[in-house]
Coordinates of C-alpha atoms and ligand atoms in Angstrom, one line a residue:
M731 CA 40.8 -81.3 93.1
S732 CA 43.6 -84.0 94.4
G733 CA 46.4 -84.1 91.9
S734 CA 47.7 -87.3 91.3
I735 CA 46.9 -89.9 88.4
K736 CA 46.9 -93.8 89.1
K737 CA 48.6 -95.5 86.5
G738 CA 48.5 -98.9 84.9
R739 CA 45.8 -101.0 84.8
L740 CA 43.1 -99.5 87.4
R741 CA 39.7 -100.9 88.1
A742 CA 36.4 -99.2 89.6
S743 CA 35.4 -102.2 91.3
A744 CA 35.8 -106.1 89.6
D745 CA 33.2 -105.6 86.5
L746 CA 35.7 -103.3 85.3
S747 CA 38.7 -105.8 84.5
G748 CA 40.1 -106.7 81.3
W749 CA 39.4 -103.0 80.0
A750 CA 43.6 -102.0 80.2
D751 CA 45.3 -104.8 78.0
G752 CA 49.0 -103.8 79.5
V753 CA 50.4 -104.3 76.4
G754 CA 53.7 -102.2 75.1
Q755 CA 54.2 -100.2 71.6
S756 CA 55.9 -101.8 69.0
R757 CA 57.3 -100.8 65.6
K758 CA 55.8 -103.7 64.1
S759 CA 52.1 -102.8 65.7
L760 CA 52.6 -99.3 63.7
R761 CA 53.2 -100.9 60.6
R762 CA 49.8 -102.9 61.0
V763 CA 47.9 -99.2 61.4
A764 CA 46.1 -98.1 58.1
R765 CA 47.6 -94.9 57.0
S766 CA 46.9 -92.5 54.4
Y767 CA 47.1 -88.9 53.4
E768 CA 44.0 -87.2 53.1
Y769 CA 42.1 -83.5 53.4
V770 CA 40.6 -83.1 56.9
E771 CA 38.4 -80.9 57.4
G772 CA 35.7 -79.3 60.2
W773 CA 32.1 -80.5 59.3
G774 CA 31.6 -77.1 58.2
R775 CA 33.8 -77.4 55.5
A776 CA 35.4 -74.2 56.5
V777 CA 38.5 -74.8 57.8
G778 CA 40.4 -78.1 56.7
S779 CA 44.3 -79.0 55.8
R780 CA 45.8 -82.1 54.4
G781 CA 47.6 -84.4 57.0
R782 CA 48.5 -88.1 57.8
V783 CA 45.7 -89.8 58.9
L784 CA 46.2 -93.2 61.0
R785 CA 43.3 -95.5 61.7
P786 CA 44.1 -97.6 64.6
T787 CA 42.1 -100.8 65.6
S788 CA 43.6 -102.0 69.0
V789 CA 44.6 -100.2 72.4
K790 CA 48.1 -101.9 71.0
E791 CA 48.0 -99.7 67.8
V792 CA 46.9 -96.7 69.1
R793 CA 50.0 -96.9 71.9
A794 CA 52.5 -97.7 68.3
V795 CA 50.8 -94.6 66.9
L796 CA 51.7 -92.2 69.9
A797 CA 55.2 -93.6 70.5
A798 CA 56.0 -92.9 66.7
A799 CA 54.8 -89.1 67.3
R800 CA 57.3 -88.8 70.0
R801 CA 59.8 -90.4 68.4
A802 CA 59.4 -87.8 65.8
G803 CA 58.4 -85.3 68.0
E804 CA 55.5 -84.7 66.2
P805 CA 51.8 -83.6 67.7
V806 CA 48.7 -85.5 67.1
C807 CA 45.3 -84.9 66.9
L808 CA 42.4 -87.0 67.8
R809 CA 39.6 -87.5 65.8
G810 CA 36.3 -89.0 65.8
G811 CA 33.8 -88.8 63.1
G812 CA 34.2 -85.6 62.3
N813 CA 31.5 -83.9 63.2
S814 CA 32.6 -80.9 64.7
Y815 CA 31.7 -77.6 62.6
G816 CA 35.1 -76.1 63.3
D817 CA 38.5 -76.6 64.1
A818 CA 38.3 -79.2 67.1
S819 CA 39.3 -82.2 65.2
T820 CA 41.6 -80.8 62.6
N821 CA 45.4 -79.7 62.9
T822 CA 47.7 -78.2 60.6
R823 CA 50.7 -80.0 61.9
G824 CA 51.2 -83.8 62.5
H825 CA 49.3 -86.7 62.7
V826 CA 45.8 -87.5 62.8
L827 CA 44.6 -90.4 65.0
D828 CA 41.3 -91.5 63.6
I829 CA 39.3 -93.3 66.4
G830 CA 36.7 -95.0 63.8
R831 CA 37.8 -98.5 62.9
M832 CA 37.6 -99.0 67.1
N833 CA 33.7 -99.5 66.7
Q834 CA 33.0 -102.5 68.8
V835 CA 30.2 -102.8 70.9
L836 CA 31.2 -105.0 73.5
D837 CA 28.5 -105.5 76.0
F838 CA 25.3 -104.8 76.6
D839 CA 23.4 -105.6 79.8
A840 CA 19.7 -106.1 78.8
E841 CA 19.0 -105.8 82.5
T842 CA 20.5 -102.5 83.3
G843 CA 21.1 -100.9 79.7
V844 CA 24.7 -100.2 80.2
A845 CA 26.5 -100.8 77.5
E846 CA 30.3 -100.9 76.8
L847 CA 31.8 -99.7 73.7
E848 CA 34.7 -99.3 71.8
G849 CA 35.8 -95.5 71.2
G850 CA 35.1 -95.7 67.5
V851 CA 31.2 -96.7 67.9
T852 CA 29.0 -94.2 66.2
I853 CA 25.5 -93.0 68.2
A854 CA 24.1 -94.9 64.8
Q855 CA 25.6 -98.2 66.4
L856 CA 24.7 -97.5 69.7
W857 CA 21.0 -97.1 69.2
R858 CA 20.7 -99.3 66.4
H859 CA 22.0 -102.0 69.1
A860 CA 19.7 -100.4 72.2
L861 CA 16.7 -99.9 70.6
P862 CA 15.1 -103.6 69.5
R863 CA 16.5 -104.6 73.8
G864 CA 14.4 -101.6 74.8
Y865 CA 16.5 -98.8 75.5
W866 CA 17.4 -95.4 73.8
P867 CA 20.5 -93.6 74.5
K868 CA 20.1 -91.4 77.2
V869 CA 21.9 -88.3 75.2
V870 CA 22.3 -87.9 71.6
S871 CA 23.0 -85.3 69.0
G872 CA 21.3 -83.6 66.3
T873 CA 23.1 -86.1 64.3
M874 CA 23.5 -90.0 65.0
F875 CA 27.6 -90.1 63.3
P876 CA 29.3 -88.9 66.2
T877 CA 31.6 -91.4 67.7
I878 CA 30.9 -92.2 71.3
A879 CA 34.7 -91.0 71.9
G880 CA 34.5 -87.5 70.0
A881 CA 31.0 -87.3 71.9
A882 CA 32.6 -88.0 75.0
A883 CA 35.3 -85.4 74.4
M884 CA 33.2 -82.6 73.9
N885 CA 30.6 -83.5 76.5
I886 CA 27.5 -83.6 73.8
H887 CA 24.0 -82.5 75.1
G888 CA 21.0 -83.5 73.2
K889 CA 17.3 -81.8 73.2
N890 CA 17.0 -83.2 76.5
N891 CA 19.6 -81.5 78.1
F892 CA 17.1 -79.9 80.7
K893 CA 15.8 -83.3 81.8
V894 CA 18.8 -85.6 81.7
G895 CA 22.1 -83.5 81.6
T896 CA 24.7 -84.1 78.9
I897 CA 26.5 -87.2 77.6
G898 CA 28.9 -87.2 80.5
D899 CA 26.6 -87.6 83.0
A900 CA 25.4 -91.0 81.7
I901 CA 29.2 -92.0 81.1
E902 CA 30.3 -94.4 84.0
A903 CA 33.8 -94.8 83.3
F904 CA 36.4 -94.5 80.1
D905 CA 39.8 -95.9 79.3
L906 CA 41.9 -93.5 78.4
V907 CA 45.5 -93.7 76.8
L908 CA 47.8 -91.4 78.0
A909 CA 50.4 -89.4 76.0
N910 CA 53.6 -92.0 77.2
G911 CA 51.1 -95.0 76.5
E912 CA 49.9 -95.6 79.8
L913 CA 46.5 -96.3 79.7
V914 CA 43.9 -95.5 82.5
T915 CA 40.4 -96.5 83.7
C916 CA 38.3 -93.0 84.9
S917 CA 35.4 -92.9 86.7
R918 CA 33.6 -91.0 89.4
S919 CA 35.6 -93.3 92.0
Q920 CA 38.6 -93.4 90.5
N921 CA 41.1 -90.4 88.9
D922 CA 37.7 -88.4 89.2
D923 CA 39.5 -85.8 88.4
L924 CA 40.7 -86.8 85.0
F925 CA 37.1 -88.4 84.7
H926 CA 35.7 -84.9 84.9
A927 CA 38.3 -83.1 83.1
A928 CA 38.3 -85.8 79.7
I929 CA 34.8 -85.4 79.7
G930 CA 34.7 -82.1 77.7
G931 CA 38.6 -82.0 77.5
F932 CA 38.3 -82.1 73.5
G933 CA 41.0 -84.5 73.3
M934 CA 43.6 -82.6 75.2
L935 CA 44.0 -85.2 77.7
G936 CA 44.9 -88.5 76.0
V937 CA 43.0 -91.2 73.6
M938 CA 39.1 -92.5 74.9
T939 CA 39.2 -96.1 73.6
R940 CA 36.5 -97.5 75.7
V941 CA 33.3 -96.0 77.2
R942 CA 31.0 -97.3 79.7
I943 CA 27.6 -95.5 79.3
R944 CA 23.8 -96.1 80.5
T945 CA 21.2 -96.1 78.1
Q946 CA 17.3 -94.9 79.0
R947 CA 14.9 -98.0 79.3
V948 CA 12.0 -97.0 76.9
H949 CA 8.5 -98.4 76.7
S950 CA 7.9 -97.7 72.7
G951 CA 10.1 -97.1 69.7
E952 CA 8.1 -93.7 69.5
L953 CA 7.9 -90.4 71.3
Q954 CA 5.0 -88.4 71.6
V955 CA 4.8 -85.1 70.3
H956 CA 3.4 -82.0 69.9
A957 CA 4.1 -78.5 68.1
R958 CA 3.4 -74.9 69.4
S959 CA 4.3 -72.1 67.2
S960 CA 6.1 -69.0 68.7
R961 CA 4.9 -65.3 67.6
N962 CA 8.4 -64.4 68.9
L963 CA 11.4 -65.2 71.2
R964 CA 9.7 -64.2 74.5
H965 CA 6.5 -66.4 74.0
M966 CA 9.1 -69.1 72.8
L967 CA 10.6 -68.9 76.2
E968 CA 7.4 -69.0 77.9
Q969 CA 6.7 -72.4 76.6
F970 CA 9.9 -73.9 77.2
E971 CA 9.3 -72.9 81.0
E972 CA 5.6 -73.8 80.8
E973 CA 6.4 -77.1 79.3
R974 CA 9.8 -78.0 80.9
A975 CA 8.5 -80.0 84.4
N976 CA 6.4 -82.2 81.7
A977 CA 8.5 -83.0 78.9
D978 CA 11.3 -85.0 78.3
Y979 CA 12.4 -83.3 75.1
L980 CA 12.2 -80.0 73.9
V981 CA 13.4 -78.1 70.9
G982 CA 12.6 -74.9 69.3
W983 CA 13.5 -73.8 65.6
I984 CA 13.8 -70.1 65.1
D985 CA 13.0 -67.9 62.1
C986 CA 16.1 -65.7 62.5
F987 CA 14.7 -63.4 59.5
G988 CA 11.5 -62.4 62.1
R989 CA 11.8 -59.0 63.1
G990 CA 9.5 -56.6 65.0
L991 CA 7.0 -58.1 66.7
G992 CA 7.7 -60.9 65.2
L993 CA 11.9 -61.3 66.7
G994 CA 12.9 -65.5 67.0
R995 CA 9.3 -66.7 66.0
G996 CA 9.7 -70.3 65.7
L997 CA 8.2 -73.6 66.2
V998 CA 8.8 -75.4 69.4
H999 CA 8.5 -79.5 69.8
V1000 CA 7.8 -81.0 72.6
A1001 CA 8.4 -84.9 73.1
R1002 CA 8.1 -87.7 75.9
Y1003 CA 8.3 -90.7 76.1
L1004 CA 5.4 -93.7 76.3
E1005 CA 4.8 -95.1 79.7
P1006 CA 4.0 -98.6 79.6
G1007 CA 1.1 -99.9 77.7
E1008 CA 0.6 -96.6 75.5
D1009 CA 2.5 -98.3 73.0
E1010 CA 0.4 -101.5 72.1
D1011 CA 2.7 -103.6 69.8
P1012 CA 6.5 -101.9 71.2
E1013 CA 8.2 -104.9 69.5
A1014 CA 7.0 -103.7 66.3
T1015 CA 7.4 -99.8 66.8
C1016 CA 11.1 -100.6 68.6
R1017 CA 12.4 -102.6 65.2
L1018 CA 15.0 -101.0 63.0
A1019 CA 12.4 -100.9 60.1
H1020 CA 10.5 -98.6 62.1
Q1021 CA 13.0 -96.1 62.4
E1022 CA 14.8 -95.9 59.4
L1023 CA 14.5 -92.5 58.1
P1024 CA 12.8 -92.2 54.4
S1025 CA 15.0 -93.1 51.3
S1026 CA 13.1 -90.2 49.6
I1027 CA 11.8 -86.9 49.9
L1028 CA 9.3 -85.5 47.5
G1029 CA 9.9 -88.6 45.5
F1030 CA 13.6 -87.7 45.0
P1031 CA 16.6 -89.6 46.6
K1032 CA 17.5 -87.7 49.8
S1033 CA 21.2 -88.3 48.4
Q1034 CA 20.5 -85.4 46.0
V1035 CA 18.2 -83.1 48.0
W1036 CA 20.8 -80.9 48.8
R1037 CA 21.5 -80.0 44.9
F1038 CA 18.1 -78.7 45.2
L1039 CA 18.7 -76.5 48.0
R1040 CA 21.4 -74.9 46.4
P1041 CA 19.6 -72.6 44.3
I1042 CA 17.7 -70.9 47.3
C1043 CA 20.7 -71.2 49.9
N1044 CA 21.1 -67.6 49.7
D1045 CA 19.9 -64.1 51.4
L1046 CA 16.5 -64.2 49.0
G1047 CA 15.6 -67.6 49.2
M1048 CA 16.5 -68.4 52.7
P1049 CA 13.8 -65.8 54.1
L1050 CA 11.2 -67.3 51.9
L1051 CA 11.9 -71.0 53.2
N1052 CA 12.0 -69.9 56.9
L1053 CA 8.7 -68.3 56.6
S1054 CA 7.3 -71.2 54.6
K1055 CA 8.3 -73.3 57.7
Y1056 CA 7.2 -70.6 60.1
T1057 CA 3.6 -70.4 58.6
A1058 CA 3.2 -74.6 58.3
G1059 CA 4.5 -74.6 61.5
R1060 CA 1.0 -72.3 62.8
L1061 CA -0.8 -74.8 61.2
E1062 CA 0.9 -78.3 63.1
E1063 CA 0.1 -76.2 66.1
K1064 CA -3.4 -77.0 65.3
K1065 CA -2.5 -80.6 65.0
A1066 CA -3.7 -83.2 67.5
P1067 CA -0.6 -84.6 69.2
F1068 CA 1.0 -87.0 67.1
R1069 CA 3.3 -89.9 67.6
Q1070 CA 6.8 -90.2 65.7
P1071 CA 9.8 -93.1 65.7
H1072 CA 13.0 -91.8 68.2
A1073 CA 15.0 -91.4 65.3
A1074 CA 13.2 -89.4 63.3
F1075 CA 12.4 -87.1 66.0
A1076 CA 16.1 -87.0 67.4
F1077 CA 17.9 -86.9 63.8
L1078 CA 16.1 -84.6 61.9
L1079 CA 19.1 -83.1 60.6
D1080 CA 20.1 -86.6 59.1
Y1081 CA 17.0 -86.7 57.0
V1082 CA 18.8 -84.6 54.1
P1083 CA 22.6 -86.4 53.4
D1084 CA 25.0 -83.7 53.0
W1085 CA 22.5 -80.7 53.4
K1086 CA 25.9 -78.9 54.1
L1087 CA 27.1 -79.3 50.5
A1088 CA 23.7 -76.8 49.8
Y1089 CA 26.3 -74.1 51.9
G1090 CA 28.6 -73.5 48.8
P1091 CA 32.1 -74.1 48.2
G1092 CA 32.9 -71.4 51.6
G1093 CA 30.9 -73.7 53.6
L1094 CA 29.1 -72.9 56.5
I1095 CA 29.6 -72.0 60.4
Q1096 CA 27.8 -72.6 63.4
F1097 CA 27.9 -69.9 66.2
Q1098 CA 26.3 -71.5 69.2
S1099 CA 26.2 -69.8 72.7
F1100 CA 24.9 -70.5 76.3
V1101 CA 23.3 -67.8 78.2
P1102 CA 22.0 -68.0 81.8
K1103 CA 18.4 -67.8 82.2
E1104 CA 18.5 -64.4 83.6
T1105 CA 19.8 -62.8 80.7
A1106 CA 19.0 -65.3 77.8
L1107 CA 15.9 -63.2 76.2
A1108 CA 17.6 -59.8 76.0
T1109 CA 20.6 -61.1 75.1
Y1110 CA 19.8 -63.2 72.1
E1111 CA 17.1 -60.4 71.3
A1112 CA 20.6 -58.3 70.8
L1113 CA 21.9 -61.0 68.9
L1114 CA 19.4 -61.1 66.6
E1115 CA 18.9 -57.1 66.0
R1116 CA 22.8 -57.0 65.5
C1117 CA 22.5 -59.5 62.8
H1118 CA 19.5 -57.4 61.1
Q1119 CA 21.6 -54.5 61.5
R1120 CA 24.6 -56.0 60.2
G1121 CA 23.0 -57.8 57.1
I1122 CA 24.4 -61.0 58.2
V1123 CA 21.2 -63.1 58.9
P1124 CA 21.4 -67.0 60.1
Y1125 CA 19.7 -69.3 57.7
L1126 CA 19.0 -71.5 60.7
G1127 CA 18.3 -70.6 64.4
V1128 CA 17.9 -73.7 66.8
F1129 CA 16.7 -72.8 70.7
K1130 CA 17.5 -75.4 74.0
R1131 CA 16.9 -75.6 77.4
H1132 CA 20.3 -76.4 79.5
R1133 CA 21.2 -77.1 83.1
P1134 CA 25.0 -77.3 84.5
D1135 CA 27.0 -80.0 85.0
P1136 CA 30.2 -80.8 87.1
F1137 CA 32.4 -81.4 84.1
W1138 CA 35.7 -78.7 84.2
L1139 CA 35.3 -77.2 81.0
T1140 CA 31.4 -77.4 80.6
H1141 CA 29.3 -75.5 77.9
A1142 CA 26.0 -76.0 80.0
V1143 CA 24.4 -73.2 81.9
D1144 CA 20.9 -73.0 83.8
G1145 CA 20.0 -71.2 81.0
Y1146 CA 19.3 -71.6 76.8
S1147 CA 21.4 -72.0 74.2
F1148 CA 21.2 -70.5 70.6
A1149 CA 22.8 -72.0 67.7
M1150 CA 22.9 -69.9 64.8
D1151 CA 23.6 -71.1 61.2
F1152 CA 26.0 -68.7 59.0
K1153 CA 26.9 -69.1 55.7
V1154 CA 30.2 -68.7 54.5
R1155 CA 31.2 -66.4 51.6
P1156 CA 34.6 -66.8 50.8
E1157 CA 34.7 -63.2 50.2
R1158 CA 33.2 -62.1 52.9
R1159 CA 34.7 -64.3 55.4
Q1160 CA 36.3 -61.3 57.5
E1161 CA 33.1 -59.4 57.4
L1162 CA 31.6 -62.6 59.1
W1163 CA 34.2 -63.5 61.4
D1164 CA 33.8 -59.6 62.5
H1165 CA 30.5 -60.1 63.3
C1166 CA 31.2 -63.1 65.3
R1167 CA 33.4 -61.4 67.4
D1168 CA 30.8 -58.3 68.2
L1169 CA 28.2 -61.4 68.6
T1170 CA 30.5 -62.9 71.6
E1171 CA 31.4 -59.7 73.2
I1172 CA 27.3 -59.5 73.5
V1173 CA 26.9 -63.4 74.9
L1174 CA 30.2 -62.7 77.5
A1175 CA 28.6 -59.6 78.7
A1176 CA 25.9 -61.6 79.6
G1177 CA 27.7 -64.0 81.4
G1178 CA 27.3 -66.4 78.9
R1179 CA 29.7 -69.6 77.7
F1180 CA 30.5 -71.1 74.0
Y1181 CA 30.8 -74.6 73.2
F1182 CA 34.2 -75.7 71.5
A1183 CA 32.4 -78.2 69.2
K1184 CA 30.5 -75.6 67.3
D1185 CA 33.6 -72.9 67.1
L1186 CA 35.3 -71.4 64.9
T1187 CA 35.2 -67.6 65.4
L1188 CA 36.5 -67.1 69.2
P1189 CA 39.2 -64.7 69.2
P1190 CA 42.6 -66.3 71.5
G1191 CA 42.0 -65.8 74.9
T1192 CA 38.1 -66.0 75.1
A1193 CA 38.0 -69.4 76.8
R1194 CA 39.5 -68.0 79.7
R1195 CA 36.7 -65.3 79.9
F1196 CA 33.8 -67.2 80.4
L1197 CA 35.5 -70.5 81.8
P1198 CA 35.9 -70.6 85.2
P1199 CA 39.9 -69.3 86.1
D1200 CA 40.2 -72.4 88.9
R1201 CA 39.2 -75.0 86.6
V1202 CA 40.9 -73.6 83.4
A1203 CA 44.0 -73.4 85.9
A1204 CA 43.4 -77.3 86.8
F1205 CA 42.6 -78.6 83.4
E1206 CA 46.2 -76.8 82.3
E1207 CA 48.1 -78.3 85.0
L1208 CA 46.5 -81.4 84.5
K1209 CA 47.8 -81.4 80.8
G1210 CA 51.2 -80.2 81.5
R1211 CA 51.8 -82.9 83.9
L1212 CA 50.2 -85.6 81.9
D1213 CA 51.5 -84.3 78.5
P1214 CA 54.2 -82.3 79.1
D1215 CA 55.6 -82.4 75.2
G1216 CA 51.6 -81.2 74.2
R1217 CA 51.8 -84.1 72.0
F1218 CA 47.6 -83.9 71.6
E1219 CA 46.9 -80.7 69.9
T1220 CA 44.4 -79.3 67.7
Q1221 CA 43.8 -76.1 65.7
L1222 CA 41.3 -75.2 68.0
Y1223 CA 43.6 -75.8 71.2
R1224 CA 46.0 -73.8 69.6
R1225 CA 43.7 -70.8 68.7
L1226 CA 41.9 -70.7 72.4
F1227 CA 44.8 -71.8 74.6
R1228 CA 48.2 -71.4 73.2
S1229 CA 47.7 -67.7 71.2
Ligands
FAD1575 C1 24.3 -81.8 61.9 C2 25.2 -81.9 63.4 C3 24.4 -81.7 64.1 C4 24.8 -81.9 65.5 N1 23.9 -81.3 66.7 C5 24.5 -81.5 68.2 C6 24.0 -81.2 69.0 O1 22.3 -81.1 69.1 N2 24.4 -81.3 70.9 C7 25.4 -81.7 70.8 O2 26.0 -81.5 71.9 N3 26.5 -81.2 69.5 C8 26.1 -81.2 68.1 N4 26.8 -81.5 67.2 C9 28.4 -81.6 67.4 C10 28.8 -83.1 67.6 O3 28.1 -83.7 68.2 C11 30.2 -83.1 68.7 O4 31.0 -82.1 67.7 C12 30.7 -84.0 68.1 O5 31.5 -84.0 69.6 C13 31.2 -84.9 67.2 O6 32.0 -86.1 67.2 P1 33.2 -87.0 66.5 O7 33.0 -88.4 66.9 O8 32.4 -86.6 65.0 O9 34.0 -86.1 66.8 P2 35.1 -85.4 66.1 O10 34.3 -83.9 65.6 O11 36.3 -85.8 65.3 O12 36.2 -84.6 67.4 C14 35.4 -84.1 68.5 C15 36.6 -84.1 69.5 O13 36.9 -85.2 70.2 C16 38.3 -85.3 70.2 N5 38.5 -86.7 70.1 C17 37.9 -87.5 68.9 N6 38.2 -88.9 69.3 C18 38.8 -89.1 70.6 C19 39.3 -90.1 71.4 N7 39.3 -91.1 70.9 N8 39.6 -90.1 72.6 C20 39.6 -88.1 73.2 N9 39.2 -87.4 72.0 C21 39.1 -87.6 71.0 C22 39.0 -84.5 69.0 O14 40.0 -84.5 69.1 C23 37.8 -83.1 69.4 O15 38.5 -82.3 69.7 C24 26.3 -81.5 66.0 C25 27.0 -81.8 64.6 C26 26.4 -81.9 63.1 C27 27.3 -81.9 62.3

């Protein structure tokens, strides 16, 4: 890995011109930046603290914020939409720089589907812009609210990770404002080290202010979907492998309360894009009105549905809810394949706004591990067994297939991931953390990895146990060189890399 960072206005090619604006920092710009004291929390609500949040609207203002932080000798925590479950975009010290107001779609090439976006553009904005033009983002998360910079900084994956890789694989270039205020453009041909380190670099190397990203041509606003019920985890893995060659998307839901022969039982959804001509009226299905999620569920305004879930979000209600979903899945399998709008398939979790509130005041954490295909079955069965032995069972389990990628700190492996949502009861918090430590050891012993966007419980030092040592060393060398004063910091960084 070569070392030097080219500074100033860098261009991979003529068409990257104008990305760097070359304007210096000034106190005048800082005065214009919106700011407030706020409680800033992780998405799962299990961690948070009060802090000063600054919301710049331009590169100039980003630089002004960084200059002010340098003068004050304070750290800056970068934050996008705040959709990371744990402490990846929270900080108990210094400032929070929220990129959300830099949210313009700067360009969209209707010939190629390449979009140029300010860092604060959300996935929701991107798909809404792209779909009426016949494109869909190549990679989306289970929620549409992350910003493109936050998604790139975590190198998010979708239900198609096995097929198209992570979001980093779709990114062509980005602008990064370094700790000293310099702006560099990174791509596979310019500052490629920084390109591969900052994607997945969880906001530790600089502020992404602009991202150029490819989207996917689609010939319909709908996907062809079918469901397969899985008797247990082994069955689900077999189904994934059977479907992998022909599917564009694969996702498994797991009833974590199943035991014995039903350990890891669940439901797999398989989806593929429609070929040209399969949809008789693609213009209509690509319209936003066709995509919007319903505004009510069973007649109730969906903004209130979490209130109905709250009384059952416990160890009595959740086994029943999971059982009824599993039973419904066995019926769904018998249905003919059906068509579903992209947004409905991709953003199922957004159907019930604020569903996390159903978990109560302690919130929730997600424990998502990534395990090579060779050890996945035994490992995930062991995780589920351990949950039952301990009496701490996840209320939601989601299963996906992945493939490796070239980003330095990537979580992805040639294997599977299992995301487990646990309710946090304030009085039993330590017990849950101890449980997650046990699960962590099982995953590490199987050669598995973890994902910073979903973490709150990994003990200090764990990241060095699952990431390749040469990558970590190179990342730390880059961080030391570009950010010698440790300007960019989060609670997660301090927990995993500094303690
Ligand atoms: C319901 C739900 C479902 C999800 N499903 C998935 C999924 O299917 N797949 C998946 O991969 N993830 C998933 N996620 C996680 C989510 O996609 C990631 O946490 C994503 O990074 C959130 O983006 P954000 O804009 O909210 O960023 P934040 O959570 O605010 O920040 C994420 C990271 O980006 C850094 N950052 C923020 N802005 C910048 C910037 N301008 N420059 C550099 N660094 C920056 C932060 O410091 C932090 O480290 C899900 C989250 C939720 C809540």
